[in-house]
JSON list of C-alpha atoms and ligand atoms in Angstrom, two decimals:
[
{"chain": "S", "resi": 488, "resn": "UNK", "atom": "CA", "xyz": [-27.15, -22.78, 6.09]},
{"chain": "S", "resi": 489, "resn": "UNK", "atom": "CA", "xyz": [-28.79, -19.49, 5.26]},
{"chain": "S", "resi": 490, "resn": "UNK", "atom": "CA", "xyz": [-26.89, -16.24, 5.80]},
{"chain": "S", "resi": 491, "resn": "UNK", "atom": "CA", "xyz": [-23.64, -17.96, 6.37]},
{"chain": "S", "resi": 492, "resn": "UNK", "atom": "CA", "xyz": [-20.73, -15.53, 6.40]},
{"chain": "S", "resi": 493, "resn": "UNK", "atom": "CA", "xyz": [-18.49, -16.30, 3.45]},
{"chain": "S", "resi": 494, "resn": "UNK", "atom": "CA", "xyz": [-14.73, -15.98, 3.50]},
{"chain": "S", "resi": 495, "resn": "UNK", "atom": "CA", "xyz": [-12.51, -15.84, 0.43]},
{"chain": "S", "resi": 496, "resn": "UNK", "atom": "CA", "xyz": [-9.37, -17.82, 1.32]},
{"chain": "S", "resi": 497, "resn": "UNK", "atom": "CA", "xyz": [-6.45, -16.87, -0.92]},
{"chain": "S", "resi": 498, "resn": "UNK", "atom": "CA", "xyz": [-3.67, -19.39, -0.29]},
{"chain": "S", "resi": 499, "resn": "UNK", "atom": "CA", "xyz": [-1.61, -21.43, -2.74]},
{"chain": "S", "resi": 500, "resn": "UNK", "atom": "CA", "xyz": [-0.24, -24.02, -0.32]},
{"chain": "S", "resi": 501, "resn": "UNK", "atom": "CA", "xyz": [-2.78, -26.82, -0.25]},
{"chain": "S", "resi": 502, "resn": "UNK", "atom": "CA", "xyz": [-1.90, -28.06, 3.23]},
{"chain": "S", "resi": 503, "resn": "UNK", "atom": "CA", "xyz": [-2.33, -24.60, 4.78]},
{"chain": "S", "resi": 504, "resn": "UNK", "atom": "CA", "xyz": [-5.42, -23.90, 2.72]},
{"chain": "S", "resi": 505, "resn": "UNK", "atom": "CA", "xyz": [-7.07, -27.14, 3.84]},
{"chain": "S", "resi": 506, "resn": "UNK", "atom": "CA", "xyz": [-6.07, -26.51, 7.49]},
{"chain": "S", "resi": 507, "resn": "UNK", "atom": "CA", "xyz": [-7.60, -23.03, 7.47]},
{"chain": "S", "resi": 508, "resn": "UNK", "atom": "CA", "xyz": [-10.62, -24.12, 5.52]},
{"chain": "S", "resi": 509, "resn": "UNK", "atom": "CA", "xyz": [-11.36, -26.93, 8.03]},
{"chain": "S", "resi": 510, "resn": "UNK", "atom": "CA", "xyz": [-11.25, -24.47, 10.92]},
{"chain": "S", "resi": 511, "resn": "UNK", "atom": "CA", "xyz": [-13.49, -22.00, 9.18]},
{"chain": "S", "resi": 512, "resn": "UNK", "atom": "CA", "xyz": [-16.05, -24.58, 8.05]},
{"chain": "S", "resi": 513, "resn": "UNK", "atom": "CA", "xyz": [-16.31, -26.08, 11.51]},
{"chain": "S", "resi": 514, "resn": "UNK", "atom": "CA", "xyz": [-17.07, -22.58, 12.80]},
{"chain": "S", "resi": 515, "resn": "UNK", "atom": "CA", "xyz": [-19.94, -22.14, 10.35]},
{"chain": "S", "resi": 516, "resn": "UNK", "atom": "CA", "xyz": [-18.17, -19.97, 7.80]},
{"chain": "S", "resi": 517, "resn": "UNK", "atom": "CA", "xyz": [-18.63, -20.64, 4.13]},
{"chain": "S", "resi": 518, "resn": "UNK", "atom": "CA", "xyz": [-15.21, -20.90, 2.45]},
{"chain": "S", "resi": 519, "resn": "UNK", "atom": "CA", "xyz": [-14.37, -19.92, -1.11]},
{"chain": "S", "resi": 520, "resn": "UNK", "atom": "CA", "xyz": [-10.89, -20.99, -2.11]},
{"chain": "S", "resi": 521, "resn": "UNK", "atom": "CA", "xyz": [-8.50, -19.22, -4.46]},
{"chain": "S", "resi": 522, "resn": "UNK", "atom": "CA", "xyz": [-4.94, -20.34, -5.23]},
{"chain": "S", "resi": 523, "resn": "UNK", "atom": "CA", "xyz": [-3.68, -17.27, -7.07]},
{"chain": "S", "resi": 524, "resn": "UNK", "atom": "CA", "xyz": [-4.09, -13.53, -7.17]},
{"chain": "S", "resi": 525, "resn": "UNK", "atom": "CA", "xyz": [-5.96, -13.72, -10.45]},
{"chain": "S", "resi": 526, "resn": "UNK", "atom": "CA", "xyz": [-8.44, -16.28, -9.04]},
{"chain": "S", "resi": 527, "resn": "UNK", "atom": "CA", "xyz": [-8.85, -14.12, -5.96]},
{"chain": "S", "resi": 528, "resn": "UNK", "atom": "CA", "xyz": [-9.91, -11.05, -7.88]},
{"chain": "S", "resi": 529, "resn": "UNK", "atom": "CA", "xyz": [-12.28, -12.97, -10.14]},
{"chain": "S", "resi": 530, "resn": "UNK", "atom": "CA", "xyz": [-13.91, -14.78, -7.20]},
{"chain": "S", "resi": 531, "resn": "UNK", "atom": "CA", "xyz": [-14.16, -11.52, -5.27]},
{"chain": "S", "resi": 532, "resn": "UNK", "atom": "CA", "xyz": [-16.23, -10.10, -8.13]},
{"chain": "S", "resi": 533, "resn": "UNK", "atom": "CA", "xyz": [-18.37, -13.16, -8.71]},
{"chain": "S", "resi": 534, "resn": "UNK", "atom": "CA", "xyz": [-18.97, -14.32, -5.11]},
{"chain": "S", "resi": 535, "resn": "UNK", "atom": "CA", "xyz": [-18.88, -11.09, -3.06]},
{"chain": "S", "resi": 536, "resn": "UNK", "atom": "CA", "xyz": [-17.40, -12.64, 0.13]},
{"chain": "S", "resi": 537, "resn": "UNK", "atom": "CA", "xyz": [-17.77, -10.94, 3.54]},
{"chain": "S", "resi": 538, "resn": "UNK", "atom": "CA", "xyz": [-14.09, -11.14, 4.30]},
{"chain": "S", "resi": 539, "resn": "UNK", "atom": "CA", "xyz": [-10.81, -12.00, 2.55]},
{"chain": "S", "resi": 540, "resn": "UNK", "atom": "CA", "xyz": [-7.90, -13.95, 4.05]},
{"chain": "S", "resi": 541, "resn": "UNK", "atom": "CA", "xyz": [-5.00, -13.06, 1.81]},
{"chain": "S", "resi": 542, "resn": "UNK", "atom": "CA", "xyz": [-1.68, -14.86, 1.80]},
{"chain": "S", "resi": 543, "resn": "UNK", "atom": "CA", "xyz": [1.08, -12.50, 0.69]},
{"chain": "S", "resi": 544, "resn": "UNK", "atom": "CA", "xyz": [3.22, -15.13, -1.01]},
{"chain": "S", "resi": 545, "resn": "UNK", "atom": "CA", "xyz": [1.25, -16.10, -4.12]},
{"chain": "S", "resi": 546, "resn": "UNK", "atom": "CA", "xyz": [2.52, -17.82, -7.27]},
{"chain": "S", "resi": 547, "resn": "UNK", "atom": "CA", "xyz": [1.31, -15.39, -9.90]},
{"chain": "S", "resi": 548, "resn": "UNK", "atom": "CA", "xyz": [1.65, -11.98, -8.26]},
{"chain": "S", "resi": 549, "resn": "UNK", "atom": "CA", "xyz": [2.74, -10.35, -5.04]},
{"chain": "S", "resi": 550, "resn": "UNK", "atom": "CA", "xyz": [0.00, -10.43, -2.43]},
{"chain": "S", "resi": 551, "resn": "UNK", "atom": "CA", "xyz": [0.62, -6.73, -1.80]},
{"chain": "S", "resi": 552, "resn": "UNK", "atom": "CA", "xyz": [-0.21, -6.03, -5.45]},
{"chain": "S", "resi": 553, "resn": "UNK", "atom": "CA", "xyz": [-3.43, -8.04, -5.08]},
{"chain": "S", "resi": 554, "resn": "UNK", "atom": "CA", "xyz": [-4.27, -5.94, -2.01]},
{"chain": "S", "resi": 555, "resn": "UNK", "atom": "CA", "xyz": [-3.66, -2.72, -3.93]},
{"chain": "S", "resi": 556, "resn": "UNK", "atom": "CA", "xyz": [-5.84, -3.86, -6.82]},
{"chain": "S", "resi": 557, "resn": "UNK", "atom": "CA", "xyz": [-8.65, -4.85, -4.51]},
{"chain": "S", "resi": 558, "resn": "UNK", "atom": "CA", "xyz": [-8.52, -1.63, -2.49]},
{"chain": "S", "resi": 559, "resn": "UNK", "atom": "CA", "xyz": [-8.75, 0.42, -5.64]},
{"chain": "S", "resi": 560, "resn": "UNK", "atom": "CA", "xyz": [-12.45, -0.42, -5.84]},
{"chain": "S", "resi": 561, "resn": "UNK", "atom": "CA", "xyz": [-13.55, -2.70, -3.01]},
{"chain": "S", "resi": 562, "resn": "UNK", "atom": "CA", "xyz": [-13.67, -2.30, 0.79]},
{"chain": "S", "resi": 563, "resn": "UNK", "atom": "CA", "xyz": [-14.29, -5.90, 1.89]},
{"chain": "S", "resi": 564, "resn": "UNK", "atom": "CA", "xyz": [-12.29, -6.49, 5.09]},
{"chain": "S", "resi": 565, "resn": "UNK", "atom": "CA", "xyz": [-8.93, -8.09, 4.38]},
{"chain": "S", "resi": 566, "resn": "UNK", "atom": "CA", "xyz": [-6.75, -10.00, 6.81]},
{"chain": "S", "resi": 567, "resn": "UNK", "atom": "CA", "xyz": [-3.30, -10.56, 5.48]},
{"chain": "S", "resi": 568, "resn": "UNK", "atom": "CA", "xyz": [-1.51, -13.80, 6.21]},
{"chain": "S", "resi": 569, "resn": "UNK", "atom": "CA", "xyz": [2.12, -12.99, 6.53]},
{"chain": "S", "resi": 570, "resn": "UNK", "atom": "CA", "xyz": [5.38, -14.88, 7.05]},
{"chain": "S", "resi": 571, "resn": "UNK", "atom": "CA", "xyz": [7.05, -14.48, 10.39]},
{"chain": "S", "resi": 572, "resn": "UNK", "atom": "CA", "xyz": [9.41, -11.63, 11.09]},
{"chain": "S", "resi": 573, "resn": "UNK", "atom": "CA", "xyz": [8.46, -9.60, 8.09]},
{"chain": "S", "resi": 574, "resn": "UNK", "atom": "CA", "xyz": [7.38, -6.46, 9.92]},
{"chain": "S", "resi": 575, "resn": "UNK", "atom": "CA", "xyz": [7.97, -4.17, 6.95]},
{"chain": "S", "resi": 576, "resn": "UNK", "atom": "CA", "xyz": [5.55, -6.23, 4.85]},
{"chain": "S", "resi": 577, "resn": "UNK", "atom": "CA", "xyz": [2.91, -6.11, 7.59]},
{"chain": "S", "resi": 578, "resn": "UNK", "atom": "CA", "xyz": [3.17, -2.34, 7.98]},
{"chain": "S", "resi": 579, "resn": "UNK", "atom": "CA", "xyz": [3.00, -1.93, 4.21]},
{"chain": "S", "resi": 580, "resn": "UNK", "atom": "CA", "xyz": [-0.11, -4.10, 3.98]},
{"chain": "S", "resi": 581, "resn": "UNK", "atom": "CA", "xyz": [-1.81, -2.17, 6.78]},
{"chain": "S", "resi": 582, "resn": "UNK", "atom": "CA", "xyz": [-0.92, 1.14, 5.17]},
{"chain": "S", "resi": 583, "resn": "UNK", "atom": "CA", "xyz": [-2.37, -0.09, 1.89]},
{"chain": "S", "resi": 584, "resn": "UNK", "atom": "CA", "xyz": [-5.72, -0.79, 3.56]},
{"chain": "S", "resi": 585, "resn": "UNK", "atom": "CA", "xyz": [-5.49, -4.31, 5.03]},
{"chain": "S", "resi": 586, "resn": "UNK", "atom": "CA", "xyz": [-7.65, -4.46, 8.19]},
{"chain": "S", "resi": 587, "resn": "UNK", "atom": "CA", "xyz": [-5.33, -6.73, 10.09]},
{"chain": "S", "resi": 588, "resn": "UNK", "atom": "CA", "xyz": [-2.69, -9.35, 9.73]},
{"chain": "S", "resi": 589, "resn": "UNK", "atom": "CA", "xyz": [-1.96, -12.74, 11.15]},
{"chain": "S", "resi": 590, "resn": "UNK", "atom": "CA", "xyz": [1.49, -14.32, 11.28]},
{"chain": "S", "resi": 591, "resn": "UNK", "atom": "CA", "xyz": [2.25, -17.89, 10.30]},
{"chain": "S", "resi": 592, "resn": "UNK", "atom": "CA", "xyz": [2.15, -20.20, 12.20]},
{"chain": "S", "resi": 593, "resn": "UNK", "atom": "CA", "xyz": [-1.02, -19.11, 14.04]},
{"chain": "S", "resi": 594, "resn": "UNK", "atom": "CA", "xyz": [-3.47, -20.84, 16.30]},
{"chain": "S", "resi": 595, "resn": "UNK", "atom": "CA", "xyz": [-7.16, -21.44, 15.70]},
{"chain": "S", "resi": 596, "resn": "UNK", "atom": "CA", "xyz": [-8.28, -19.07, 18.42]},
{"chain": "S", "resi": 597, "resn": "UNK", "atom": "CA", "xyz": [-6.12, -16.25, 17.11]},
{"chain": "S", "resi": 598, "resn": "UNK", "atom": "CA", "xyz": [-7.42, -16.73, 13.56]},
{"chain": "S", "resi": 599, "resn": "UNK", "atom": "CA", "xyz": [-11.07, -16.74, 14.67]},
{"chain": "S", "resi": 600, "resn": "UNK", "atom": "CA", "xyz": [-10.57, -13.68, 16.90]},
{"chain": "S", "resi": 601, "resn": "UNK", "atom": "CA", "xyz": [-9.00, -11.68, 14.05]},
{"chain": "S", "resi": 602, "resn": "UNK", "atom": "CA", "xyz": [-11.89, -12.62, 11.76]},
{"chain": "S", "resi": 603, "resn": "UNK", "atom": "CA", "xyz": [-14.52, -11.62, 14.33]},
{"chain": "S", "resi": 604, "resn": "UNK", "atom": "CA", "xyz": [-12.81, -8.25, 14.89]},
{"chain": "S", "resi": 605, "resn": "UNK", "atom": "CA", "xyz": [-12.50, -7.49, 11.17]},
{"chain": "S", "resi": 606, "resn": "UNK", "atom": "CA", "xyz": [-16.16, -8.35, 10.55]},
{"chain": "S", "resi": 607, "resn": "UNK", "atom": "CA", "xyz": [-17.28, -6.31, 13.50]},
{"chain": "S", "resi": 608, "resn": "UNK", "atom": "CA", "xyz": [-15.51, -3.20, 12.29]},
{"chain": "S", "resi": 609, "resn": "UNK", "atom": "CA", "xyz": [-16.99, -3.62, 8.88]},
{"chain": "S", "resi": 610, "resn": "UNK", "atom": "CA", "xyz": [-20.47, -3.68, 10.44]},
{"chain": "S", "resi": 611, "resn": "UNK", "atom": "CA", "xyz": [-19.59, -0.69, 12.60]},
{"chain": "S", "resi": 612, "resn": "UNK", "atom": "CA", "xyz": [-18.71, 1.32, 9.55]},
{"chain": "S", "resi": 613, "resn": "UNK", "atom": "CA", "xyz": [-22.04, 0.55, 7.98]},
{"chain": "S", "resi": 614, "resn": "UNK", "atom": "CA", "xyz": [-24.18, 1.47, 11.00]},
{"chain": "S", "resi": 615, "resn": "UNK", "atom": "CA", "xyz": [-24.83, 4.96, 12.31]},
{"chain": "S", "resi": 616, "resn": "UNK", "atom": "CA", "xyz": [-26.07, 4.10, 15.75]},
{"chain": "S", "resi": 617, "resn": "UNK", "atom": "CA", "xyz": [-23.12, 2.74, 17.58]},
{"chain": "S", "resi": 618, "resn": "UNK", "atom": "CA", "xyz": [-23.17, 3.28, 21.29]},
{"chain": "S", "resi": 619, "resn": "UNK", "atom": "CA", "xyz": [-19.62, 4.45, 21.49]},
{"chain": "S", "resi": 620, "resn": "UNK", "atom": "CA", "xyz": [-20.02, 6.29, 24.73]},
{"chain": "S", "resi": 621, "resn": "UNK", "atom": "CA", "xyz": [-19.02, 3.65, 27.20]},
{"chain": "S", "resi": 622, "resn": "UNK", "atom": "CA", "xyz": [-16.22, 1.14, 26.88]},
{"chain": "S", "resi": 623, "resn": "UNK", "atom": "CA", "xyz": [-15.40, -1.68, 29.22]},
{"chain": "S", "resi": 624, "resn": "UNK", "atom": "CA", "xyz": [-12.54, -4.13, 28.95]},
{"chain": "S", "resi": 625, "resn": "UNK", "atom": "CA", "xyz": [-11.66, -6.27, 31.96]},
{"chain": "S", "resi": 626, "resn": "UNK", "atom": "CA", "xyz": [-11.46, -3.83, 34.84]},
{"chain": "S", "resi": 627, "resn": "UNK", "atom": "CA", "xyz": [-10.88, -0.83, 32.60]},
{"chain": "S", "resi": 628, "resn": "UNK", "atom": "CA", "xyz": [-13.78, 1.49, 31.88]},
{"chain": "S", "resi": 629, "resn": "UNK", "atom": "CA", "xyz": [-13.85, 4.54, 29.67]},
{"chain": "S", "resi": 630, "resn": "UNK", "atom": "CA", "xyz": [-16.71, 7.01, 29.51]},
{"chain": "S", "resi": 631, "resn": "UNK", "atom": "CA", "xyz": [-16.02, 8.99, 26.33]},
{"chain": "S", "resi": 632, "resn": "UNK", "atom": "CA", "xyz": [-18.48, 11.81, 26.86]},
{"chain": "S", "resi": 633, "resn": "UNK", "atom": "CA", "xyz": [-17.37, 12.50, 30.46]},
{"chain": "S", "resi": 634, "resn": "UNK", "atom": "CA", "xyz": [-13.73, 11.73, 29.59]},
{"chain": "S", "resi": 635, "resn": "UNK", "atom": "CA", "xyz": [-13.38, 9.59, 32.66]},
{"chain": "S", "resi": 636, "resn": "UNK", "atom": "CA", "xyz": [-11.21, 6.52, 32.77]},
{"chain": "S", "resi": 637, "resn": "UNK", "atom": "CA", "xyz": [-11.54, 4.11, 35.64]},
{"chain": "S", "resi": 638, "resn": "UNK", "atom": "CA", "xyz": [-9.64, 1.05, 36.67]},
{"chain": "S", "resi": 639, "resn": "UNK", "atom": "CA", "xyz": [-11.25, -1.21, 39.25]},
{"chain": "S", "resi": 640, "resn": "UNK", "atom": "CA", "xyz": [-13.83, 1.59, 39.77]},
{"chain": "S", "resi": 641, "resn": "UNK", "atom": "CA", "xyz": [-11.12, 4.08, 40.70]},
{"chain": "S", "resi": 642, "resn": "UNK", "atom": "CA", "xyz": [-10.64, 7.08, 38.46]},
{"chain": "S", "resi": 643, "resn": "UNK", "atom": "CA", "xyz": [-7.17, 7.27, 36.92]},
{"chain": "S", "resi": 644, "resn": "UNK", "atom": "CA", "xyz": [-5.59, 10.49, 35.74]},
{"chain": "S", "resi": 645, "resn": "UNK", "atom": "CA", "xyz": [-4.09, 10.75, 32.34]},
{"chain": "S", "resi": 646, "resn": "UNK", "atom": "CA", "xyz": [-2.52, 13.67, 30.49]},
{"chain": "S", "resi": 647, "resn": "UNK", "atom": "CA", "xyz": [-4.49, 14.91, 27.45]},
{"chain": "S", "resi": 648, "resn": "UNK", "atom": "CA", "xyz": [-2.15, 13.06, 25.08]},
{"chain": "S", "resi": 649, "resn": "UNK", "atom": "CA", "xyz": [-2.30, 9.83, 27.11]},
{"chain": "S", "resi": 650, "resn": "UNK", "atom": "CA", "xyz": [-6.10, 10.17, 27.05]},
{"chain": "S", "resi": 651, "resn": "UNK", "atom": "CA", "xyz": [-6.09, 10.63, 23.27]},
{"chain": "S", "resi": 652, "resn": "UNK", "atom": "CA", "xyz": [-3.91, 7.57, 22.75]},
{"chain": "S", "resi": 653, "resn": "UNK", "atom": "CA", "xyz": [-5.91, 5.27, 24.98]},
{"chain": "S", "resi": 654, "resn": "UNK", "atom": "CA", "xyz": [-9.23, 6.31, 23.47]},
{"chain": "S", "resi": 655, "resn": "UNK", "atom": "CA", "xyz": [-7.88, 5.87, 19.94]},
{"chain": "S", "resi": 656, "resn": "UNK", "atom": "CA", "xyz": [-6.84, 2.32, 20.81]},
{"chain": "S", "resi": 657, "resn": "UNK", "atom": "CA", "xyz": [-10.14, 1.65, 22.62]},
{"chain": "S", "resi": 658, "resn": "UNK", "atom": "CA", "xyz": [-12.18, 2.83, 19.65]},
{"chain": "S", "resi": 659, "resn": "UNK", "atom": "CA", "xyz": [-10.18, 0.35, 17.56]},
{"chain": "S", "resi": 660, "resn": "UNK", "atom": "CA", "xyz": [-10.22, -2.41, 20.10]},
{"chain": "S", "resi": 661, "resn": "UNK", "atom": "CA", "xyz": [-8.88, -5.74, 18.76]},
{"chain": "S", "resi": 662, "resn": "UNK", "atom": "CA", "xyz": [-7.24, -3.99, 15.81]},
{"chain": "S", "resi": 663, "resn": "UNK", "atom": "CA", "xyz": [-3.55, -3.34, 15.42]},
{"chain": "S", "resi": 664, "resn": "UNK", "atom": "CA", "xyz": [-2.73, 0.32, 14.82]},
{"chain": "S", "resi": 665, "resn": "UNK", "atom": "CA", "xyz": [0.59, 1.13, 13.24]},
{"chain": "S", "resi": 666, "resn": "UNK", "atom": "CA", "xyz": [2.92, 3.55, 15.02]},
{"chain": "S", "resi": 667, "resn": "UNK", "atom": "CA", "xyz": [2.66, 5.84, 12.07]},
{"chain": "S", "resi": 668, "resn": "UNK", "atom": "CA", "xyz": [-1.08, 5.87, 12.18]},
{"chain": "S", "resi": 669, "resn": "UNK", "atom": "CA", "xyz": [-1.22, 6.60, 15.91]},
{"chain": "S", "resi": 670, "resn": "UNK", "atom": "CA", "xyz": [1.34, 9.42, 15.54]},
{"chain": "S", "resi": 671, "resn": "UNK", "atom": "CA", "xyz": [-0.62, 10.95, 12.67]},
{"chain": "S", "resi": 672, "resn": "UNK", "atom": "CA", "xyz": [-3.88, 10.79, 14.62]},
{"chain": "S", "resi": 673, "resn": "UNK", "atom": "CA", "xyz": [-2.39, 12.26, 17.82]},
{"chain": "S", "resi": 674, "resn": "UNK", "atom": "CA", "xyz": [0.29, 14.74, 16.68]},
{"chain": "S", "resi": 675, "resn": "UNK", "atom": "CA", "xyz": [-0.68, 15.29, 13.02]},
{"chain": "S", "resi": 676, "resn": "UNK", "atom": "CA", "xyz": [1.09, 14.32, 9.83]},
{"chain": "S", "resi": 677, "resn": "UNK", "atom": "CA", "xyz": [4.14, 16.62, 10.01]},
{"chain": "S", "resi": 678, "resn": "UNK", "atom": "CA", "xyz": [5.99, 15.24, 12.95]},
{"chain": "S", "resi": 679, "resn": "UNK", "atom": "CA", "xyz": [7.89, 12.14, 13.82]},
{"chain": "S", "resi": 680, "resn": "UNK", "atom": "CA", "xyz": [7.00, 11.58, 17.42]},
{"chain": "S", "resi": 681, "resn": "UNK", "atom": "CA", "xyz": [7.89, 7.92, 17.79]},
{"chain": "S", "resi": 682, "resn": "UNK", "atom": "CA", "xyz": [9.96, 8.70, 20.93]},
{"chain": "S", "resi": 683, "resn": "UNK", "atom": "CA", "xyz": [7.03, 10.66, 22.41]},
{"chain": "S", "resi": 684, "resn": "UNK", "atom": "CA", "xyz": [4.67, 7.74, 21.58]},
{"chain": "S", "resi": 685, "resn": "UNK", "atom": "CA", "xyz": [6.93, 5.32, 23.41]},
{"chain": "S", "resi": 686, "resn": "UNK", "atom": "CA", "xyz": [7.14, 7.56, 26.49]},
{"chain": "S", "resi": 687, "resn": "UNK", "atom": "CA", "xyz": [3.41, 8.12, 26.57]},
{"chain": "S", "resi": 688, "resn": "UNK", "atom": "CA", "xyz": [2.71, 4.43, 26.13]},
{"chain": "S", "resi": 689, "resn": "UNK", "atom": "CA", "xyz": [5.00, 3.63, 29.02]},
{"chain": "S", "resi": 690, "resn": "UNK", "atom": "CA", "xyz": [3.15, 6.14, 31.18]},
{"chain": "S", "resi": 691, "resn": "UNK", "atom": "CA", "xyz": [-0.21, 4.76, 30.18]},
{"chain": "S", "resi": 692, "resn": "UNK", "atom": "CA", "xyz": [0.91, 1.21, 31.04]},
{"chain": "S", "resi": 693, "resn": "UNK", "atom": "CA", "xyz": [2.24, 2.34, 34.42]},
{"chain": "S", "resi": 694, "resn": "UNK", "atom": "CA", "xyz": [-1.24, 3.70, 35.14]},
{"chain": "S", "resi": 695, "resn": "UNK", "atom": "CA", "xyz": [-3.42, 0.86, 33.86]},
{"chain": "S", "resi": 696, "resn": "UNK", "atom": "CA", "xyz": [-1.38, -2.33, 33.91]},
{"chain": "S", "resi": 697, "resn": "UNK", "atom": "CA", "xyz": [-0.70, -4.48, 36.98]},
{"chain": "S", "resi": 698, "resn": "UNK", "atom": "CA", "xyz": [2.68, -5.31, 35.49]},
{"chain": "S", "resi": 699, "resn": "UNK", "atom": "CA", "xyz": [3.68, -2.75, 32.88]},
{"chain": "S", "resi": 700, "resn": "UNK", "atom": "CA", "xyz": [6.41, -5.10, 31.60]},
{"chain": "S", "resi": 701, "resn": "UNK", "atom": "CA", "xyz": [3.75, -7.72, 30.76]},
{"chain": "S", "resi": 702, "resn": "UNK", "atom": "CA", "xyz": [0.81, -5.63, 29.66]},
{"chain": "S", "resi": 703, "resn": "UNK", "atom": "CA", "xyz": [-2.58, -7.25, 29.28]},
{"chain": "S", "resi": 704, "resn": "UNK", "atom": "CA", "xyz": [-4.64, -4.32, 27.95]},
{"chain": "S", "resi": 705, "resn": "UNK", "atom": "CA", "xyz": [-2.41, -2.81, 25.29]},
{"chain": "S", "resi": 706, "resn": "UNK", "atom": "CA", "xyz": [0.09, -5.14, 23.67]},
{"chain": "S", "resi": 707, "resn": "UNK", "atom": "CA", "xyz": [3.03, -4.22, 21.50]},
{"chain": "S", "resi": 708, "resn": "UNK", "atom": "CA", "xyz": [3.13, -5.71, 18.03]},
{"chain": "S", "resi": 709, "resn": "UNK", "atom": "CA", "xyz": [6.86, -5.57, 17.58]},
{"chain": "S", "resi": 710, "resn": "UNK", "atom": "CA", "xyz": [8.00, -3.52, 14.60]},
{"chain": "S", "resi": 711, "resn": "UNK", "atom": "CA", "xyz": [4.41, -2.63, 13.74]},
{"chain": "S", "resi": 712, "resn": "UNK", "atom": "CA", "xyz": [2.51, -0.84, 16.44]},
{"chain": "S", "resi": 713, "resn": "UNK", "atom": "CA", "xyz": [0.04, -1.40, 19.29]},
{"chain": "S", "resi": 714, "resn": "UNK", "atom": "CA", "xyz": [-3.21, -3.30, 19.82]},
{"chain": "S", "resi": 715, "resn": "UNK", "atom": "CA", "xyz": [-5.78, -3.04, 22.59]},
{"chain": "S", "resi": 716, "resn": "UNK", "atom": "CA", "xyz": [-6.86, -6.58, 23.10]},
{"chain": "S", "resi": 717, "resn": "UNK", "atom": "CA", "xyz": [-10.42, -7.75, 22.52]},
{"chain": "S", "resi": 718, "resn": "UNK", "atom": "CA", "xyz": [-10.75, -9.78, 25.67]},
{"chain": "S", "resi": 719, "resn": "UNK", "atom": "CA", "xyz": [-8.84, -10.01, 28.93]},
{"chain": "S", "resi": 720, "resn": "UNK", "atom": "CA", "xyz": [-8.18, -13.61, 29.64]},
{"chain": "S", "resi": 721, "resn": "UNK", "atom": "CA", "xyz": [-7.32, -13.22, 33.25]},
{"chain": "S", "resi": 722, "resn": "UNK", "atom": "CA", "xyz": [-6.85, -10.33, 35.60]},
{"chain": "S", "resi": 723, "resn": "UNK", "atom": "CA", "xyz": [-4.17, -10.99, 38.09]},
{"chain": "X", "resi": 1450, "resn": "CA", "atom": "CA1", "xyz": [1.91, -18.90, -0.15]}
]
């Protein structure tokens, strides 16, 4: 196939590597496999993939080190594949420039959605003519130039900080944003406003979610941050 998107799959466990590779190939991606950090870096240079799926537990070096080395000279989108319950590792990877992460074990849909989002952002960054004025997700609509947010066609009123938070998440729809990143963007780098962020997020959810305890628009990535979802599966 011409113009197939190629993905560098860095994974040392053969069973997992084959499983992921089968999913990717059947969705028309071209897969380049690497089993170590060293292989990954050499294949990145020789094959120029469109995206990298990077397992953090590699035999020859720490996946985080591989990430650092890559980010020193290369901005190919990277999705980190992380073990469960290692929030610190996920945050570290995101801070070092990973675009997203996925936690083992993951489902096919989740993997493909993360890949689509990461590829889309990469294209965004390279194009100057994004129509970023109007955003619609489920029954939520944001008009950035008029600064109007509507839910089911009814305008909802947010404080300036709530507005900043929701638009930051909307402009990064599908991507996880770390707490630290959101705080830095909203309040600046010199404050620790994690309590304020929690309070504001609760207020936003009260205003946009049918059931704030089970949010569908903005989900919490426990120990990491928040993500505005790509697609609303169902509106109750
Ligand atoms: Ca591994």
